[in-house]
PDB file of C-alpha atoms in Angstrom:
ATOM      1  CA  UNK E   1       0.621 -10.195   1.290  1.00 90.00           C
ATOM      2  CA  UNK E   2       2.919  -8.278   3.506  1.00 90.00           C
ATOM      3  CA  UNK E   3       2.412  -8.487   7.283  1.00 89.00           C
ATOM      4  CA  UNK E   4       3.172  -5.488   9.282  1.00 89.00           C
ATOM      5  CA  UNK E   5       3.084  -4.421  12.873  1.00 86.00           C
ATOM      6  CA  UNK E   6       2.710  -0.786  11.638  1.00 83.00           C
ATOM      7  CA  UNK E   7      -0.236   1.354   9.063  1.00 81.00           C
ATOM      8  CA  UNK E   8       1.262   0.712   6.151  1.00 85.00           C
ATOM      9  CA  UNK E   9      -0.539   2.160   2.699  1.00 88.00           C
ATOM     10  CA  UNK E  10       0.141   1.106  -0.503  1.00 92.00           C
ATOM     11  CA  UNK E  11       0.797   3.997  -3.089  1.00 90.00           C
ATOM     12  CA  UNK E  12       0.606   3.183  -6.888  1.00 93.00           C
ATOM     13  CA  UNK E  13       2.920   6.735  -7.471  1.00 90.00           C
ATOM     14  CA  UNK E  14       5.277   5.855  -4.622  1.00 89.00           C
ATOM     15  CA  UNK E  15       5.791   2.221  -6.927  1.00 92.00           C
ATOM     16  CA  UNK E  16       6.156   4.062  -9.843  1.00 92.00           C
ATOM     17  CA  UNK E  17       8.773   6.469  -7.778  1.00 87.00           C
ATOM     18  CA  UNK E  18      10.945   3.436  -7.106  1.00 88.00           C
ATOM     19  CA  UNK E  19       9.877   3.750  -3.336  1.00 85.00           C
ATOM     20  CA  UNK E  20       8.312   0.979  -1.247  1.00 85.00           C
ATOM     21  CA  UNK E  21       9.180  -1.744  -3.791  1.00 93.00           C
ATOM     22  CA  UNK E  22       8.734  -4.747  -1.091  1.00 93.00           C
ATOM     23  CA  UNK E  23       5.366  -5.688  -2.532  1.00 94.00           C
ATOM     24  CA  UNK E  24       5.821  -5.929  -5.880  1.00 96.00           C
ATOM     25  CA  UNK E  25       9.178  -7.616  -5.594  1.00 95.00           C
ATOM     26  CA  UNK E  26       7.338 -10.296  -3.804  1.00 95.00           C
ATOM     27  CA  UNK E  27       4.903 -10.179  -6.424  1.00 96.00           C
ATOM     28  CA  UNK E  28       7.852 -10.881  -9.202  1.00 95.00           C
ATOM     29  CA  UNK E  29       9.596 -13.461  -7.461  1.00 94.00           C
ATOM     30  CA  UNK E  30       5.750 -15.352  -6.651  1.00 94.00           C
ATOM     31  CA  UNK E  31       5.050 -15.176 -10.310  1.00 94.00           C
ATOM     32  CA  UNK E  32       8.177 -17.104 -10.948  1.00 91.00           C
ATOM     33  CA  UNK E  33       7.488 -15.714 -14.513  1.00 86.00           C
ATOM     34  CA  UNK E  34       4.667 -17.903 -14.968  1.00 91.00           C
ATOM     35  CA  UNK E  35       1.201 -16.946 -13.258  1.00 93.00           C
ATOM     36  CA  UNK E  36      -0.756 -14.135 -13.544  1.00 93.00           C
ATOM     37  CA  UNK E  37      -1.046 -11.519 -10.476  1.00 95.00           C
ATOM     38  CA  UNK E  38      -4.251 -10.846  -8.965  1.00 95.00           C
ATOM     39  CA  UNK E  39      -3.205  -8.287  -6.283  1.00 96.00           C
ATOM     40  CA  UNK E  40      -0.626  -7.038  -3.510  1.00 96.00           C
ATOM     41  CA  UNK E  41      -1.645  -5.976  -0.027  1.00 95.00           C
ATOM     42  CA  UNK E  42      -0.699  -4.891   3.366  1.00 93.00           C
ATOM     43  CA  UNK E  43      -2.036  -6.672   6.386  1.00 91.00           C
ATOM     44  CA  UNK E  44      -1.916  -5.175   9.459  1.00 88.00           C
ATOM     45  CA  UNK E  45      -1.232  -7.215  12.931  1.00 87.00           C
ATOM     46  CA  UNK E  46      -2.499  -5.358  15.298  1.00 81.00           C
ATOM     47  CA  UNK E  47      -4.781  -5.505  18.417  1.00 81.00           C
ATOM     48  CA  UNK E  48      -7.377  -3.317  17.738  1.00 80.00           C
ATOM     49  CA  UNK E  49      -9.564  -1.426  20.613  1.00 83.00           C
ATOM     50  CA  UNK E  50     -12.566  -1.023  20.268  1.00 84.00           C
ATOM     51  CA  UNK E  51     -14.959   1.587  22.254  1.00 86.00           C
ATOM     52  CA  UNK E  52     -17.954   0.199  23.232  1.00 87.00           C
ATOM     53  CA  UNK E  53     -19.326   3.417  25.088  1.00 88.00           C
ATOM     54  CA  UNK E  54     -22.792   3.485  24.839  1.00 89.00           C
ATOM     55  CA  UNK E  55     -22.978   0.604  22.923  1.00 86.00           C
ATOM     56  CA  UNK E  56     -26.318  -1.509  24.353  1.00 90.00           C
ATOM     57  CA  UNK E  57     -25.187  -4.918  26.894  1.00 88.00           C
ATOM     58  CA  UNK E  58     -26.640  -7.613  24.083  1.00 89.00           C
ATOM     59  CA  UNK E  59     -24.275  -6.183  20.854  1.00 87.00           C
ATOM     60  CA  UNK E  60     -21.227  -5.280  22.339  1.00 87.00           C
ATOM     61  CA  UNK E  61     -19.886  -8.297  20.911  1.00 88.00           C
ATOM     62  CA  UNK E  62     -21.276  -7.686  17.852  1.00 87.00           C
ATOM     63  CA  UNK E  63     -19.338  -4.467  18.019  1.00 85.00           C
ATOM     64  CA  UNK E  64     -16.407  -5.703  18.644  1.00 87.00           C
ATOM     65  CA  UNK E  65     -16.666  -8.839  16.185  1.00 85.00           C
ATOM     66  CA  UNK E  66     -17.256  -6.148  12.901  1.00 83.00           C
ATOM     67  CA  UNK E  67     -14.629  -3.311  14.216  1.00 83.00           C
ATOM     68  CA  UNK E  68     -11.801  -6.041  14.620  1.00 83.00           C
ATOM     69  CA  UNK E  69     -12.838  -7.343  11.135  1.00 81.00           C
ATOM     70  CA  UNK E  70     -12.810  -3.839  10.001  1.00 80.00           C
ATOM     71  CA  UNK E  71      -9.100  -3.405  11.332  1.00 81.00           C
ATOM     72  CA  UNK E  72      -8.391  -6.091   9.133  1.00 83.00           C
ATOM     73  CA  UNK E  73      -9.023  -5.175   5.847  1.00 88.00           C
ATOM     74  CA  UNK E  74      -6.528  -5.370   3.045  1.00 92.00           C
ATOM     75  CA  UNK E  75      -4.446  -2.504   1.771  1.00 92.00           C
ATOM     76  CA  UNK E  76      -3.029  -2.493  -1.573  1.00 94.00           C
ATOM     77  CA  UNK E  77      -4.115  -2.837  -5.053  1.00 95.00           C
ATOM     78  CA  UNK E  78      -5.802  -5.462  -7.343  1.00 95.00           C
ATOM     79  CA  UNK E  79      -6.728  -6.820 -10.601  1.00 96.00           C
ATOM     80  CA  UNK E  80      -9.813  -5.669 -11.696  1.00 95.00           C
ATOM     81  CA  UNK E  81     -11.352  -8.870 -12.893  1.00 94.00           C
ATOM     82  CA  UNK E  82     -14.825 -10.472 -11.816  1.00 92.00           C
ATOM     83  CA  UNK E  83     -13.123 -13.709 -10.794  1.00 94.00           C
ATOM     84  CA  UNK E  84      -9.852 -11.755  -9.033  1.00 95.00           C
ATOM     85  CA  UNK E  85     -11.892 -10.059  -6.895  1.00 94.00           C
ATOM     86  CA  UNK E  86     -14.555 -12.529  -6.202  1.00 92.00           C
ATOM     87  CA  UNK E  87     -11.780 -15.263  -5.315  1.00 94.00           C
ATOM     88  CA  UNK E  88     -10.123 -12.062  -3.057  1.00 93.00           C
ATOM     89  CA  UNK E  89     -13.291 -10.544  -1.750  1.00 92.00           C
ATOM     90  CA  UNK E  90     -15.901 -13.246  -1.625  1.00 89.00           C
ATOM     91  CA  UNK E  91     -19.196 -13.200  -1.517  1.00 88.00           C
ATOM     92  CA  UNK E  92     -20.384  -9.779   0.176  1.00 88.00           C
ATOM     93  CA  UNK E  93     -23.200  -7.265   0.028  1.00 88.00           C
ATOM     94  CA  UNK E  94     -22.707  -3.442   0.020  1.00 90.00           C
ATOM     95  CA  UNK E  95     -19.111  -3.394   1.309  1.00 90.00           C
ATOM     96  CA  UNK E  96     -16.500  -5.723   1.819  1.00 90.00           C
ATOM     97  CA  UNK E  97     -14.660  -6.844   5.253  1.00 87.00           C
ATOM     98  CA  UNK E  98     -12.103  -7.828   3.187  1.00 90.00           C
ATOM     99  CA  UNK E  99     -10.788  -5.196   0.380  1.00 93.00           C
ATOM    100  CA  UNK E 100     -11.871  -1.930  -0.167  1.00 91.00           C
ATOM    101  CA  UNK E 101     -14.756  -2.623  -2.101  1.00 93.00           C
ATOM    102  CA  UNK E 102     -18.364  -1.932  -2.234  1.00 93.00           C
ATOM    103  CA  UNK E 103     -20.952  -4.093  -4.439  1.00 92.00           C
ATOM    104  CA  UNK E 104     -24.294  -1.677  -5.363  1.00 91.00           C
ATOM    105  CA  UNK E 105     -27.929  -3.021  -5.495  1.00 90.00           C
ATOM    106  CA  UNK E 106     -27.797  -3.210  -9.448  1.00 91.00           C
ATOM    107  CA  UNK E 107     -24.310  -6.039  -8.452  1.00 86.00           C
ATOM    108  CA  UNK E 108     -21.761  -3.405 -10.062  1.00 89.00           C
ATOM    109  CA  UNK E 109     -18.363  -3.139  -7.877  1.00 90.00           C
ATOM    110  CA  UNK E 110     -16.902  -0.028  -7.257  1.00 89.00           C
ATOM    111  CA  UNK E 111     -13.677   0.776  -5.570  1.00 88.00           C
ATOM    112  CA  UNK E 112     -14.095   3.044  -2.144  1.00 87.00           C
ATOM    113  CA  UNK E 113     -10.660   3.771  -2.370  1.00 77.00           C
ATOM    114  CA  UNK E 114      -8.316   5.342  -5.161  1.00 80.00           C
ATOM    115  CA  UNK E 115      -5.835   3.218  -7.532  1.00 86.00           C
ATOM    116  CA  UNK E 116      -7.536  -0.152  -5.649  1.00 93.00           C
ATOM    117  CA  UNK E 117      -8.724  -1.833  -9.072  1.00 95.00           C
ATOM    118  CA  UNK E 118      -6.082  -1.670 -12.024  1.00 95.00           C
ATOM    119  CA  UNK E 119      -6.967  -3.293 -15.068  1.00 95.00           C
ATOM    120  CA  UNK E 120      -5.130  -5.822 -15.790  1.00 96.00           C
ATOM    121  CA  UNK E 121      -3.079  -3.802 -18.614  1.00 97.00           C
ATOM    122  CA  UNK E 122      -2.449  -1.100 -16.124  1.00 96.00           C
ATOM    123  CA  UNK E 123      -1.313  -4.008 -13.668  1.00 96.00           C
ATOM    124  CA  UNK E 124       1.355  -5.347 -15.842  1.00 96.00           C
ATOM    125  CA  UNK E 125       2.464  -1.282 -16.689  1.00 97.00           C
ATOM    126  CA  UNK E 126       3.287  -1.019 -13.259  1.00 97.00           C
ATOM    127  CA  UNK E 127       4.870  -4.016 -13.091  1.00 96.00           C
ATOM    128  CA  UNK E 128       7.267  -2.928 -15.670  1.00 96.00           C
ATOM    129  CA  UNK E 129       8.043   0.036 -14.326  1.00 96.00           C
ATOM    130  CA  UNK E 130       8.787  -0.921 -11.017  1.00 96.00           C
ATOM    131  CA  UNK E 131      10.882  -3.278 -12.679  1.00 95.00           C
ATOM    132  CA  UNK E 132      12.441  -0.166 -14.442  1.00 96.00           C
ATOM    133  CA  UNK E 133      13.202   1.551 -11.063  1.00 94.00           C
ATOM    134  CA  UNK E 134      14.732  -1.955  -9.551  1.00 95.00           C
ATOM    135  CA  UNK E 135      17.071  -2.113 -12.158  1.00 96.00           C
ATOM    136  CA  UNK E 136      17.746   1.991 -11.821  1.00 93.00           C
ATOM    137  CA  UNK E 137      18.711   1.307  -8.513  1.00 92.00           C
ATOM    138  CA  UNK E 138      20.974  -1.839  -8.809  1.00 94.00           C
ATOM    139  CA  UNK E 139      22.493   0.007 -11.673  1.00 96.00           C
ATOM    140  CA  UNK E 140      23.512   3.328  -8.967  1.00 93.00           C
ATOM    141  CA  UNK E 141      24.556   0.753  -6.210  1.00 92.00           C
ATOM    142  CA  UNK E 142      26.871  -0.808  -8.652  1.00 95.00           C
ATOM    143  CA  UNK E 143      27.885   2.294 -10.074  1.00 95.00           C
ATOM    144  CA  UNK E 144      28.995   3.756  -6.593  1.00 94.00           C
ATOM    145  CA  UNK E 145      25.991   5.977  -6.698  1.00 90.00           C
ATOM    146  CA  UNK E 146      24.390   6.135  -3.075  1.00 81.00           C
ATOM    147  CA  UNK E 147      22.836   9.552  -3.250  1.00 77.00           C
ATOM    148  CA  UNK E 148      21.493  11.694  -0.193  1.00 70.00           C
ATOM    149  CA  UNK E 149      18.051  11.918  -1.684  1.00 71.00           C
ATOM    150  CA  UNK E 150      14.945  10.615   0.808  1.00 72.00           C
ATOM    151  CA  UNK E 151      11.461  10.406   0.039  1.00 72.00           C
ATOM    152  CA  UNK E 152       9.228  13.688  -0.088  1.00 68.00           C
ATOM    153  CA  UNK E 153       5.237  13.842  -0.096  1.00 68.00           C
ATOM    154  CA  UNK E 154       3.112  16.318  -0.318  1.00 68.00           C
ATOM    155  CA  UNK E 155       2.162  15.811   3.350  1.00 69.00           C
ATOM    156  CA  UNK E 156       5.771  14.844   4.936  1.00 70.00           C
ATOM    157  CA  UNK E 157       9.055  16.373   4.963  1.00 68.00           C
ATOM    158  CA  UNK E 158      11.967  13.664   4.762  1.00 70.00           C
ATOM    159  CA  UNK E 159      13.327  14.599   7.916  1.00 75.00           C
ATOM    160  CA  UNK E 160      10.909  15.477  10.390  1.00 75.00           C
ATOM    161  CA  UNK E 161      11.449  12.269  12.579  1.00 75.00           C
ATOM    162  CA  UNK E 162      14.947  11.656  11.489  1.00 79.00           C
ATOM    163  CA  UNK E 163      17.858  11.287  14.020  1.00 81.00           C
ATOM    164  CA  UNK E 164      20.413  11.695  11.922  1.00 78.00           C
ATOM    165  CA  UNK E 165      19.957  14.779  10.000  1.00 71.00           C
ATOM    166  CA  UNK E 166      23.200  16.398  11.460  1.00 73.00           C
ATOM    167  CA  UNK E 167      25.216  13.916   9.744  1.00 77.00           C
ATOM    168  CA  UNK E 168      22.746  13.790   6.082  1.00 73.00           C
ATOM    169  CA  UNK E 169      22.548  16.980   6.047  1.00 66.00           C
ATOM    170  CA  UNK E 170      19.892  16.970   3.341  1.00 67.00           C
ATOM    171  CA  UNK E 171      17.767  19.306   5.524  1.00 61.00           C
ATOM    172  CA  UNK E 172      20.450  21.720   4.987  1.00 58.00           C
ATOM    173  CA  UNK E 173      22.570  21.381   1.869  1.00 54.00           C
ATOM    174  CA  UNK E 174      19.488  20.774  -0.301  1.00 51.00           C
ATOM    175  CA  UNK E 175      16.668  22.780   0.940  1.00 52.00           C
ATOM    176  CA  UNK E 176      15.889  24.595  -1.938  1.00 49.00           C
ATOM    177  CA  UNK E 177      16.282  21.856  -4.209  1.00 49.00           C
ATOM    178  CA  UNK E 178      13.828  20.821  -6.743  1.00 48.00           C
ATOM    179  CA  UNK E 179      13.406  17.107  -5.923  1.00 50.00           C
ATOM    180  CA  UNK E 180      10.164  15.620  -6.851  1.00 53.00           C
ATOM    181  CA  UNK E 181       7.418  15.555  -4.906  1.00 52.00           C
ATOM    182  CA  UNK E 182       5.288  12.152  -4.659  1.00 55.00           C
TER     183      UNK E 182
END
């Protein structure tokens, strides 16, 4: 788990990018090559309003019990495996405080959000390619190679908030590049 002050998502193609490596570094080095990995996450530290307009005098503080619950919820990805997720999870009906997760009637889990449950194959792919892109990277640094080339989504441009795009430049030198979008 990785504790941060800011909304921080965890994105199975930005991994596999060689971006936002901190979690499954961790991951490595707490496996010490020895235990299996049951999931990485995001927690967020935050004080959480809540807004209890409307809300009746006798459940406002149930209100505000479940939403700051609510703000705490995991972020990441996991193993799918019954015991993984019930040690992770616990016990729960219909969805989970804790992960994004959602148990039906018939007791069948589902995922309510996208790349949460890898199998445990899929797990250990990902593991080896972010290993892939660690070593890519320690490879260019010793190599000399420290390339002008930040992160692009489909949503975000790499320099919208930057300060220093005067002296990168990227916003000018490589606009019509073809880097790859994530």
């Amino acid at each position: 788990i990785d504790y941060k002050t800011g909304k921080e998502e965890f994105s199975v193609a930005e991994a596999r990018g060689g971006y936002r490596l901190q979690l499954m570094t961790y991951l490595k080095a707490a496996q010490e090559g020895k235990r299996r990995p049951a999931g990485v996450f995001y927690f967020l530290i935050d004080e959480p309003r809540v807004d209890i307009t409307g809300v009746e005098k006798d459940k406002i503080s149930e209100k505000i019990s479940k939403e700051i619950r609510k703000s705490f919820k995991l972020n990441g990805i996991m193993v799918n495996d019954s015991s993984v997720i019930a040690d992770i999870a616990g016990d729960f009906d219909g969805y989970s405080e804790v992960v994004p997760l959602r148990k039906l009637k018939n007791g069948t889990i589902n995922e309510t959000g996208s790349d949460f449950l890898l199998s445990p194959e899929d797990f250990a792919r990902l593991q080896d390619e972010v290993d892939a892109q660690l070593q890519r990277i320690a490879d260019e640094f010793v190599d000399g190679r420290i390339e002008i080339k930040p992160k692009k989504t489909d949503k975000t441009s790499p320099c919208v908030y930057c300060r220093y795009k005067g002296i990168c430049r990227f916003d000018v030198e490589f606009k019509d590049c073809n880097y790859e979008i994530i």
